[in-house]
Short mmCIF file of C-alpha atoms and ligand atoms in Angstrom, two decimals:
data_model
loop_
_atom_site.label_atom_id
_atom_site.label_comp_id
_atom_site.label_asym_id
_atom_site.label_seq_id
_atom_site.Cartn_x
_atom_site.Cartn_y
_atom_site.Cartn_z
CA MET A 13 0.00 0.00 0.00
CA ASN A 14 1.55 3.29 -1.11
CA PRO A 15 1.18 6.24 1.21
CA LEU A 16 -1.04 8.88 -0.31
CA ASN A 17 0.51 11.88 -1.98
CA ARG A 18 -0.99 15.05 -0.49
CA GLU A 19 1.53 17.60 -1.80
CA THR A 20 -0.77 19.55 -4.10
CA SER A 21 -3.78 19.20 -1.79
CA GLU A 22 -1.68 20.57 1.07
CA SER A 23 -0.63 23.60 -0.92
CA TYR A 24 -4.25 24.27 -1.93
CA PHE A 25 -5.39 23.82 1.66
CA GLU A 26 -2.83 26.37 2.92
CA ARG A 27 -4.09 28.86 0.34
CA ALA A 28 -7.75 28.04 1.10
CA LYS A 29 -7.29 28.62 4.83
CA LYS A 30 -6.13 32.17 4.04
CA VAL A 31 -9.32 33.05 2.20
CA SER A 32 -12.04 30.91 3.79
CA PRO A 33 -12.79 29.86 7.38
CA GLY A 34 -11.02 26.55 7.97
CA GLY A 35 -10.25 26.43 4.24
CA VAL A 36 -13.70 25.07 3.34
CA HIS A 37 -17.27 26.08 2.57
CA SER A 38 -18.97 23.53 4.81
CA PRO A 39 -17.26 22.40 8.04
CA VAL A 40 -17.04 18.61 7.77
CA ARG A 41 -15.11 18.89 4.48
CA ALA A 42 -12.06 20.10 6.43
CA PHE A 43 -11.35 16.59 7.81
CA ARG A 44 -11.40 17.83 11.44
CA GLY A 45 -13.39 14.70 12.35
CA VAL A 46 -10.63 12.38 11.15
CA GLY A 47 -7.52 14.57 11.08
CA GLY A 48 -5.18 15.16 8.15
CA THR A 49 -5.45 17.24 5.01
CA PRO A 50 -8.56 16.96 2.85
CA ALA A 51 -8.01 15.66 -0.66
CA PHE A 52 -8.82 18.42 -3.17
CA ILE A 53 -11.02 16.81 -5.80
CA ILE A 54 -10.93 18.03 -9.39
CA LYS A 55 -13.09 15.47 -11.14
CA ALA A 56 -15.71 12.86 -10.37
CA GLU A 57 -17.20 10.22 -12.62
CA GLY A 58 -19.36 7.17 -11.92
CA ASP A 59 -18.37 5.89 -8.49
CA ARG A 60 -14.97 7.64 -8.46
CA LEU A 61 -13.38 10.83 -7.16
CA TYR A 62 -10.12 12.12 -8.65
CA ASP A 63 -7.78 14.34 -6.62
CA VAL A 64 -5.25 17.00 -7.56
CA ASP A 65 -2.36 14.70 -6.65
CA GLY A 66 -3.31 12.18 -9.32
CA GLN A 67 -5.04 9.62 -7.08
CA SER A 68 -8.56 8.28 -7.34
CA TYR A 69 -11.01 6.85 -4.81
CA VAL A 70 -14.21 4.83 -4.85
CA ASP A 71 -16.66 7.30 -3.35
CA PHE A 72 -19.14 6.28 -0.62
CA CYS A 73 -19.96 9.85 0.36
CA MET A 74 -21.56 10.72 -2.99
CA ALA A 75 -21.74 14.45 -2.34
CA TRP A 76 -23.49 13.65 0.97
CA GLY A 77 -26.38 11.82 -0.64
CA PRO A 78 -27.75 13.57 -3.73
CA LEU A 79 -26.05 11.39 -6.34
CA LEU A 80 -28.18 8.26 -6.35
CA PHE A 81 -27.09 7.58 -9.96
CA GLY A 82 -23.45 8.43 -9.32
CA HIS A 83 -21.24 11.22 -10.62
CA GLN A 84 -21.93 12.59 -14.10
CA ASP A 85 -24.97 10.44 -14.78
CA ALA A 86 -25.23 10.68 -18.59
CA GLU A 87 -28.98 11.41 -18.82
CA THR A 88 -28.77 14.11 -16.17
CA ALA A 89 -25.75 15.63 -17.94
CA ASP A 90 -27.66 15.77 -21.24
CA ALA A 91 -30.70 17.39 -19.63
CA VAL A 92 -28.55 19.97 -17.87
CA LYS A 93 -26.69 20.85 -21.07
CA ARG A 94 -29.98 21.26 -22.94
CA ALA A 95 -31.33 23.44 -20.14
CA VAL A 96 -28.26 25.69 -20.14
CA GLY A 97 -28.75 26.19 -23.88
CA ARG A 98 -32.13 27.78 -23.17
CA GLY A 99 -30.80 30.23 -20.56
CA TRP A 100 -30.07 29.48 -16.91
CA SER A 101 -32.24 31.86 -14.92
CA TYR A 102 -35.41 33.65 -15.91
CA GLY A 103 -36.82 34.99 -12.66
CA THR A 104 -40.27 34.43 -14.15
CA ALA A 105 -43.01 31.84 -14.21
CA GLU A 106 -41.73 28.94 -16.36
CA PRO A 107 -42.85 25.39 -17.23
CA TYR A 108 -39.81 23.45 -15.91
CA SER A 109 -40.66 23.62 -12.22
CA LEU A 110 -44.29 22.92 -13.15
CA GLU A 111 -43.31 19.55 -14.63
CA LEU A 112 -41.28 18.58 -11.58
CA ALA A 113 -43.99 19.74 -9.16
CA GLU A 114 -46.70 17.85 -11.08
CA LEU A 115 -44.61 14.70 -11.10
CA ILE A 116 -44.08 14.83 -7.31
CA VAL A 117 -47.69 15.74 -6.51
CA SER A 118 -48.97 12.95 -8.76
CA LYS A 119 -46.89 10.32 -6.94
CA LEU A 120 -46.82 11.40 -3.29
CA PRO A 121 -50.32 11.70 -1.77
CA TRP A 122 -49.04 13.69 1.23
CA VAL A 123 -47.71 16.39 -1.10
CA GLU A 124 -50.77 18.17 -2.50
CA LYS A 125 -48.77 21.34 -3.17
CA LEU A 126 -45.12 22.24 -2.88
CA ARG A 127 -42.69 25.11 -3.20
CA PHE A 128 -39.12 24.81 -4.50
CA VAL A 129 -36.22 26.46 -2.68
CA ASN A 130 -32.43 26.16 -3.01
CA SER A 131 -31.36 23.94 -0.11
CA GLY A 132 -32.56 21.63 2.62
CA THR A 133 -31.91 24.34 5.18
CA GLU A 134 -34.19 26.74 3.33
CA ALA A 135 -36.88 24.08 3.05
CA VAL A 136 -36.82 23.47 6.82
CA MET A 137 -36.71 27.17 7.68
CA SER A 138 -39.74 27.80 5.47
CA ALA A 139 -41.69 24.78 6.73
CA LEU A 140 -41.17 25.88 10.35
CA ARG A 141 -42.40 29.40 9.59
CA LEU A 142 -45.40 27.92 7.80
CA ALA A 143 -46.19 25.62 10.72
CA ARG A 144 -46.20 28.59 13.10
CA GLY A 145 -48.28 30.61 10.66
CA ALA A 146 -50.77 27.79 10.19
CA THR A 147 -51.28 27.01 13.89
CA GLY A 148 -50.69 30.40 15.48
CA ARG A 149 -48.53 28.58 18.05
CA PRO A 150 -44.94 29.52 18.92
CA LEU A 151 -42.99 26.33 19.72
CA VAL A 152 -41.43 23.55 17.68
CA VAL A 153 -40.25 20.20 19.04
CA LYS A 154 -37.05 18.73 17.61
CA PHE A 155 -35.14 15.61 18.61
CA ASP A 156 -31.63 15.38 20.01
CA GLY A 157 -29.69 13.59 17.25
CA CYS A 158 -31.66 14.99 14.29
CA TYR A 159 -30.16 17.60 11.97
CA HIS A 160 -32.31 20.04 10.07
CA GLY A 161 -29.76 22.29 8.38
CA HIS A 162 -28.30 25.45 9.88
CA VAL A 163 -31.64 27.09 10.74
CA ASP A 164 -31.07 29.22 13.88
CA SER A 165 -33.93 27.71 15.86
CA MET A 166 -32.68 24.19 15.06
CA LEU A 167 -29.07 24.83 16.21
CA VAL A 168 -30.03 24.18 19.81
CA LYS A 169 -29.48 21.72 22.60
CA ALA A 170 -31.86 20.50 25.28
CA GLY A 171 -32.68 22.80 28.16
CA SER A 172 -32.26 21.83 31.80
CA GLY A 173 -35.56 19.91 31.97
CA LEU A 174 -37.61 18.09 29.36
CA ALA A 175 -40.23 20.79 28.97
CA GLU A 176 -37.72 23.65 29.27
CA MET A 177 -36.76 25.87 26.37
CA ALA A 178 -33.66 24.83 24.44
CA SER A 179 -30.41 26.76 24.60
CA PRO A 180 -28.13 27.80 21.73
CA ASP A 181 -25.78 25.14 20.33
CA SER A 182 -23.93 27.61 18.11
CA ALA A 183 -22.50 31.03 18.84
CA GLY A 184 -24.69 33.63 17.20
CA VAL A 185 -27.98 31.91 17.94
CA SER A 186 -29.85 34.12 20.37
CA PRO A 187 -31.37 32.66 23.53
CA GLN A 188 -34.71 34.10 22.36
CA THR A 189 -34.53 32.12 19.12
CA ALA A 190 -33.39 28.96 20.90
CA ALA A 191 -36.38 29.37 23.22
CA GLU A 192 -38.70 28.73 20.24
CA THR A 193 -37.60 25.10 20.31
CA LEU A 194 -38.12 22.20 22.70
CA VAL A 195 -35.66 19.30 22.44
CA ALA A 196 -36.83 15.73 23.07
CA PRO A 197 -34.86 12.47 23.06
CA LEU A 198 -35.24 10.06 20.14
CA ASP A 199 -36.74 6.61 20.73
CA ASP A 200 -38.64 7.74 23.83
CA LEU A 201 -42.39 8.02 23.36
CA SER A 202 -43.11 8.56 27.04
CA ALA A 203 -40.84 11.63 27.12
CA LEU A 204 -42.65 13.04 24.08
CA THR A 205 -46.01 12.28 25.72
CA ARG A 206 -44.95 14.17 28.87
CA LEU A 207 -43.72 17.07 26.75
CA PHE A 208 -47.11 17.32 25.02
CA ASP A 209 -48.91 17.00 28.35
CA GLU A 210 -47.00 20.01 29.70
CA ARG A 211 -46.72 22.25 26.63
CA GLY A 212 -49.22 20.83 24.09
CA PRO A 213 -51.25 24.00 23.39
CA GLU A 214 -48.05 25.94 22.56
CA ILE A 215 -46.60 23.38 20.15
CA ALA A 216 -46.95 24.30 16.46
CA ALA A 217 -45.08 21.30 15.10
CA VAL A 218 -42.87 18.33 15.72
CA ILE A 219 -40.04 18.07 13.21
CA VAL A 220 -38.18 14.79 12.82
CA GLU A 221 -35.85 13.03 10.44
CA PRO A 222 -37.95 9.86 10.14
CA MET A 223 -34.63 8.19 9.30
CA PRO A 224 -32.15 10.14 11.45
CA ALA A 225 -28.94 10.00 9.41
CA ASN A 226 -26.87 13.00 10.42
CA ASN A 227 -25.51 11.78 13.78
CA GLY A 228 -24.87 8.25 12.76
CA LEU A 229 -27.84 6.29 11.48
CA LEU A 230 -30.24 6.23 14.43
CA LEU A 231 -33.03 4.10 13.01
CA GLN A 232 -36.30 4.59 14.89
CA THR A 233 -38.96 1.99 15.59
CA PRO A 234 -42.26 2.23 13.69
CA GLU A 235 -43.99 2.41 17.10
CA PHE A 236 -42.09 5.56 18.02
CA LEU A 237 -42.87 7.29 14.71
CA LYS A 238 -46.53 6.22 14.77
CA GLY A 239 -46.87 7.29 18.40
CA MET A 240 -45.38 10.66 17.50
CA ALA A 241 -47.90 11.10 14.68
CA ALA A 242 -50.77 10.21 17.03
CA LEU A 243 -49.57 12.71 19.66
CA CYS A 244 -49.39 15.47 17.04
CA LYS A 245 -52.91 14.72 15.92
CA LYS A 246 -54.27 14.60 19.47
CA HIS A 247 -52.71 17.96 20.39
CA GLY A 248 -53.33 19.79 17.09
CA ALA A 249 -49.64 20.09 16.22
CA LEU A 250 -48.32 19.56 12.70
CA LEU A 251 -45.98 16.66 11.97
CA ILE A 252 -43.06 17.67 9.75
CA PHE A 253 -41.02 14.90 8.19
CA ASP A 254 -37.58 16.21 7.25
CA GLU A 255 -36.86 13.86 4.37
CA VAL A 256 -33.96 15.87 2.95
CA ILE A 257 -31.73 12.79 3.21
CA SER A 258 -34.30 9.96 3.04
CA GLY A 259 -36.66 11.34 0.39
CA PHE A 260 -36.25 9.61 -3.02
CA ARG A 261 -33.31 7.72 -1.44
CA VAL A 262 -34.79 4.87 0.64
CA ALA A 263 -37.93 4.76 -1.53
CA PHE A 264 -39.36 7.22 -4.04
CA GLY A 265 -41.68 8.42 -1.28
CA GLY A 266 -38.97 8.20 1.37
CA MET A 267 -39.88 7.20 4.91
CA ALA A 268 -43.46 8.45 4.55
CA GLU A 269 -43.91 5.71 1.95
CA LYS A 270 -41.97 3.11 3.95
CA THR A 271 -43.79 3.72 7.23
CA GLY A 272 -47.22 4.59 5.85
CA ILE A 273 -47.27 7.68 8.09
CA ARG A 274 -48.74 10.80 6.50
CA PRO A 275 -46.87 13.92 7.61
CA ASP A 276 -48.65 17.30 7.45
CA LEU A 277 -45.56 18.91 5.93
CA VAL A 278 -42.45 17.41 4.41
CA THR A 279 -39.08 18.80 3.39
CA TYR A 280 -36.89 17.49 0.58
CA GLY A 281 -33.38 18.24 -0.69
CA LYS A 282 -30.35 16.24 -1.82
CA VAL A 283 -31.67 13.60 -4.32
CA ILE A 284 -34.51 15.90 -5.46
CA GLY A 285 -31.96 18.08 -7.29
CA GLY A 286 -29.81 15.27 -8.67
CA GLY A 287 -26.69 17.06 -7.34
CA PHE A 288 -27.83 20.62 -8.12
CA PRO A 289 -29.03 23.05 -5.42
CA VAL A 290 -32.72 22.22 -4.94
CA GLY A 291 -34.86 21.92 -1.84
CA ALA A 292 -38.63 21.76 -1.50
CA TYR A 293 -41.31 21.88 1.13
CA GLY A 294 -44.82 20.63 0.64
CA GLY A 295 -47.86 19.14 2.25
CA ARG A 296 -51.60 19.46 2.50
CA ALA A 297 -53.01 22.07 0.11
CA GLU A 298 -54.90 23.95 2.83
CA ILE A 299 -51.61 24.50 4.69
CA MET A 300 -49.46 25.23 1.63
CA ASP A 301 -52.01 27.80 0.42
CA LEU A 302 -51.03 29.91 3.43
CA VAL A 303 -47.71 30.64 1.67
CA ALA A 304 -47.31 33.95 -0.23
CA PRO A 305 -48.70 35.07 -2.60
CA SER A 306 -51.82 32.99 -1.93
CA GLY A 307 -51.49 33.39 1.85
CA PRO A 308 -49.91 35.47 4.62
CA VAL A 309 -46.74 33.40 5.30
CA TYR A 310 -43.90 35.06 3.40
CA GLN A 311 -41.26 33.06 1.55
CA ALA A 312 -39.35 33.88 -1.65
CA GLY A 313 -36.15 33.19 -3.59
CA THR A 314 -34.30 34.96 -6.43
CA LEU A 315 -32.91 31.72 -7.84
CA SER A 316 -35.68 29.36 -6.64
CA ALA A 317 -36.75 26.74 -9.20
CA ASN A 318 -33.66 27.54 -11.26
CA PRO A 319 -34.32 25.91 -14.65
CA VAL A 320 -30.99 24.07 -14.84
CA ALA A 321 -31.47 22.61 -11.35
CA MET A 322 -35.08 21.75 -12.21
CA ALA A 323 -33.89 19.88 -15.32
CA ALA A 324 -31.48 17.84 -13.18
CA GLY A 325 -34.19 17.10 -10.62
CA LEU A 326 -36.79 16.20 -13.22
CA THR A 327 -34.40 13.84 -15.01
CA THR A 328 -33.39 12.19 -11.75
CA LEU A 329 -36.95 11.67 -10.51
CA ARG A 330 -38.17 10.39 -13.90
CA LYS A 331 -35.27 7.96 -13.96
CA LEU A 332 -36.18 6.79 -10.44
CA LEU A 333 -39.74 6.08 -11.56
CA ARG A 334 -38.66 4.43 -14.81
CA ASP A 335 -35.80 2.28 -13.43
CA ASP A 336 -37.15 1.71 -9.91
CA PRO A 337 -33.61 1.15 -8.56
CA TYR A 338 -34.64 0.56 -4.94
CA ALA A 339 -34.67 -3.24 -5.08
CA VAL A 340 -31.19 -3.24 -6.64
CA LEU A 341 -29.89 -0.79 -4.04
CA GLU A 342 -31.39 -2.88 -1.24
CA LYS A 343 -29.70 -6.00 -2.59
CA ARG A 344 -26.36 -4.21 -2.86
CA GLY A 345 -26.75 -2.75 0.60
CA GLU A 346 -27.56 -6.14 2.03
CA ALA A 347 -24.58 -7.82 0.33
CA LEU A 348 -22.25 -5.10 1.54
CA ALA A 349 -23.63 -5.29 5.09
CA ARG A 350 -23.13 -9.06 5.10
CA ALA A 351 -19.51 -8.69 3.98
CA LEU A 352 -18.80 -6.00 6.57
CA ALA A 353 -20.48 -8.04 9.32
CA ALA A 354 -18.24 -11.02 8.52
CA SER A 355 -15.15 -8.81 8.87
CA ASN A 356 -16.52 -7.34 12.09
CA GLU A 357 -16.97 -10.81 13.56
CA ARG A 358 -13.44 -11.78 12.50
CA HIS A 359 -11.56 -8.73 13.74
CA ALA A 360 -13.77 -6.94 16.26
CA PRO A 361 -16.18 -9.58 17.55
CA GLY A 362 -19.21 -8.10 19.30
CA ALA A 363 -17.82 -4.57 19.01
CA VAL A 364 -19.64 -3.18 15.98
CA TRP A 365 -23.24 -2.05 15.57
CA ASN A 366 -24.29 -2.00 11.90
CA ALA A 367 -27.23 0.13 10.89
CA ARG A 368 -28.58 0.19 7.34
CA GLU A 369 -31.65 1.43 5.53
CA GLY A 370 -31.47 0.45 1.86
CA SER A 371 -28.45 2.20 0.35
CA VAL A 372 -27.58 4.12 3.53
CA PHE A 373 -25.15 2.50 5.98
CA TRP A 374 -23.33 3.32 9.21
CA SER A 375 -21.40 1.47 11.89
CA ALA A 376 -20.74 2.25 15.54
CA TYR A 377 -17.48 0.96 17.03
CA GLY A 378 -17.07 0.15 20.71
CA SER A 379 -16.73 -2.76 23.05
CA GLY A 380 -20.04 -4.63 23.45
CA MET A 381 -21.77 -2.56 20.74
CA SER A 382 -23.27 -5.35 18.67
CA LYS A 383 -25.90 -6.17 21.30
CA ARG A 384 -27.35 -2.70 21.74
CA PRO A 385 -29.28 -1.12 18.88
CA VAL A 386 -28.15 2.50 18.61
CA ARG A 387 -31.35 4.55 18.36
CA ALA A 388 -30.34 7.72 20.19
CA ILE A 389 -27.26 9.85 20.83
CA PRO A 390 -26.30 8.35 24.22
CA GLY A 391 -25.94 4.97 22.50
CA ILE A 392 -22.99 6.14 20.40
CA PRO A 393 -19.79 5.00 22.15
CA ALA A 394 -16.95 7.39 23.06
CA THR A 395 -14.62 5.18 21.02
CA GLN A 396 -16.46 6.09 17.80
CA LYS A 397 -14.39 9.13 16.90
CA PRO A 398 -10.84 7.78 17.36
CA PHE A 399 -11.67 4.36 15.96
CA TYR A 400 -13.39 5.74 12.88
CA ALA A 401 -10.60 8.26 12.26
CA SER A 402 -8.07 5.45 12.11
CA LEU A 403 -10.29 3.20 9.98
CA PHE A 404 -11.10 6.09 7.63
CA HIS A 405 -7.46 6.85 6.87
CA SER A 406 -6.60 3.20 6.42
CA LEU A 407 -9.41 2.88 3.85
CA LEU A 408 -8.50 6.16 2.18
CA ASP A 409 -4.93 4.89 1.72
CA ARG A 410 -6.44 1.88 -0.05
CA GLY A 411 -8.49 4.10 -2.39
CA TYR A 412 -11.90 4.13 -0.65
CA TYR A 413 -13.45 7.44 0.32
CA LEU A 414 -15.97 7.38 3.18
CA ALA A 415 -17.45 10.50 4.75
CA PRO A 416 -14.67 12.18 6.77
CA SER A 417 -16.55 11.82 10.08
CA GLY A 418 -17.69 8.84 12.13
CA TYR A 419 -21.05 10.53 12.65
CA GLU A 420 -21.90 10.66 8.95
CA VAL A 421 -23.43 7.82 6.95
CA GLY A 422 -22.22 6.05 3.79
CA PHE A 423 -24.19 6.00 0.54
CA LEU A 424 -24.39 3.42 -2.22
CA SER A 425 -25.38 4.51 -5.71
CA MET A 426 -26.43 2.84 -8.93
CA ALA A 427 -22.98 3.72 -10.29
CA HIS A 428 -21.08 1.52 -7.83
CA THR A 429 -19.70 -1.43 -9.76
CA ASP A 430 -19.43 -4.98 -8.42
CA GLU A 431 -15.67 -4.59 -8.67
CA SER A 432 -15.75 -1.48 -6.47
CA LEU A 433 -18.02 -3.14 -3.91
CA HIS A 434 -15.95 -6.32 -3.71
CA GLY A 435 -12.78 -4.22 -3.54
CA PHE A 436 -14.25 -2.21 -0.71
CA ALA A 437 -15.24 -5.32 1.26
CA ALA A 438 -11.69 -6.68 0.90
CA ALA A 439 -10.12 -3.35 1.86
CA TYR A 440 -12.45 -3.04 4.85
CA ASP A 441 -11.36 -6.44 6.08
CA LEU A 442 -7.69 -5.41 6.00
CA SER A 443 -8.28 -1.92 7.41
CA LEU A 444 -10.54 -3.17 10.19
CA LYS A 445 -7.94 -5.75 11.19
CA GLU A 446 -5.24 -3.05 11.34
CA THR A 447 -7.45 -0.64 13.24
CA ALA A 448 -8.76 -3.20 15.73
CA ALA A 449 -5.15 -4.17 16.53
CA LYS A 450 -4.53 -0.62 17.77
CA GLY A 451 -6.66 -1.20 20.87
CA LEU A 452 -9.07 1.69 20.20
CA LEU A 453 -12.30 -0.17 20.95
CA GLY A 454 -12.25 0.35 24.72
CA GLY A 455 -13.95 -1.93 27.22
C1 PLP B 9 -28.67 17.72 4.56
C2 PLP B 9 -29.84 17.90 5.44
C3 PLP B 9 -30.39 19.18 5.69
C4 PLP B 9 -29.76 20.43 5.19
O1 PLP B 9 -29.75 20.52 3.79
P1 PLP B 9 -28.73 21.54 3.10
O2 PLP B 9 -29.04 21.39 1.63
O3 PLP B 9 -27.36 21.09 3.48
O4 PLP B 9 -29.06 22.89 3.60
C5 PLP B 9 -31.54 19.26 6.44
N1 PLP B 9 -32.13 18.15 6.94
C6 PLP B 9 -31.63 16.93 6.72
C7 PLP B 9 -32.35 15.74 7.27
C8 PLP B 9 -30.47 16.76 5.98
O5 PLP B 9 -29.97 15.53 5.81
#
């Protein structure tokens, strides 16, 4: 195994740190979670990333989820090139977003109307404002362990007691804004019940990642999600499914389809734009009609429903409906999980928890882990960070690029070849053996 060459990446990183905070434009890209210098990527194709030092990697981060068909999917590329040839921003009514909206509304019964925005964060921010506007109530419940973008009121941590207002979890978030949010634990229906008993009439909405995938993969039980929906209904609060990561990824209709739960509002991002900046929020027509200009809840965007991004999204979603790749992705995910589990048993017996939902996978590393399903933050072992950092670099040296943080999930795509997947399983076996030998599992 040759050590990686980072010479050019290092020189870029030095320059980048002079002109941007931490040298990056989104924090986790800086490799702080795993140490070392981030590879500067100049090209991506299929399941591969190519760096400025002439090395390539099989990519399991896939731009953090949007690229379900891999890098440079040919049909998406064609559609985008055609769209650019017609102009790339009109700032007017146009038919491209109409086609994408009609397609989504025709397939997802819980989306009677929707509005396109430019990111998942914007979708969440707008859905929260709408929920407050629709109910006339001030508070929103979020769960510890769910991520909803960098919306001020979502960058919060639990207050001193369950029914207490949250406090800021980022500098620059005011205590007043944090106080609009209540934080509840995942996987704990009785805590949520108590919260509603104490604050029910003030709660506008409960927002949840129905597949929490931004602090590890904290898969929830159907009972918890169904109980949450019932509590919302009982207390007149809206249920917001944040499906930015799960929507069109684990099923065309995301977790709403998989669980059969009908959220009042839903947010999308990532796959919906096929790798271009698109987000959306939607839901029941009577609620969505409260959005300007038909209603009093203001929301707007200069570049919203950008025609090039709409073309990428429309092509991606049509392809998903035509090819129905979910069974293939499930099979690949299952085969990969089986291979990884065999390595885990060989080199770290009983010390790995594997979570997977279709093409999304994550492992937690710590002594005794395999017996305890990890469904909430306290279940993630302290050994996760150092163990994953070591495993990550060992795999990177072998040409496999996972997300540069042990709290982020891996993604399979339709572009991953059998050769890449078998190669990854073999590399994982070697890297896990090396990493386990370092005594980082604790216990
Ligand atoms: C990625 C993500 C967001 C934020 O989306 P951005 O496009 O990064 O703003 C919000 N919610 C969930 C569940 C996400 O996975």
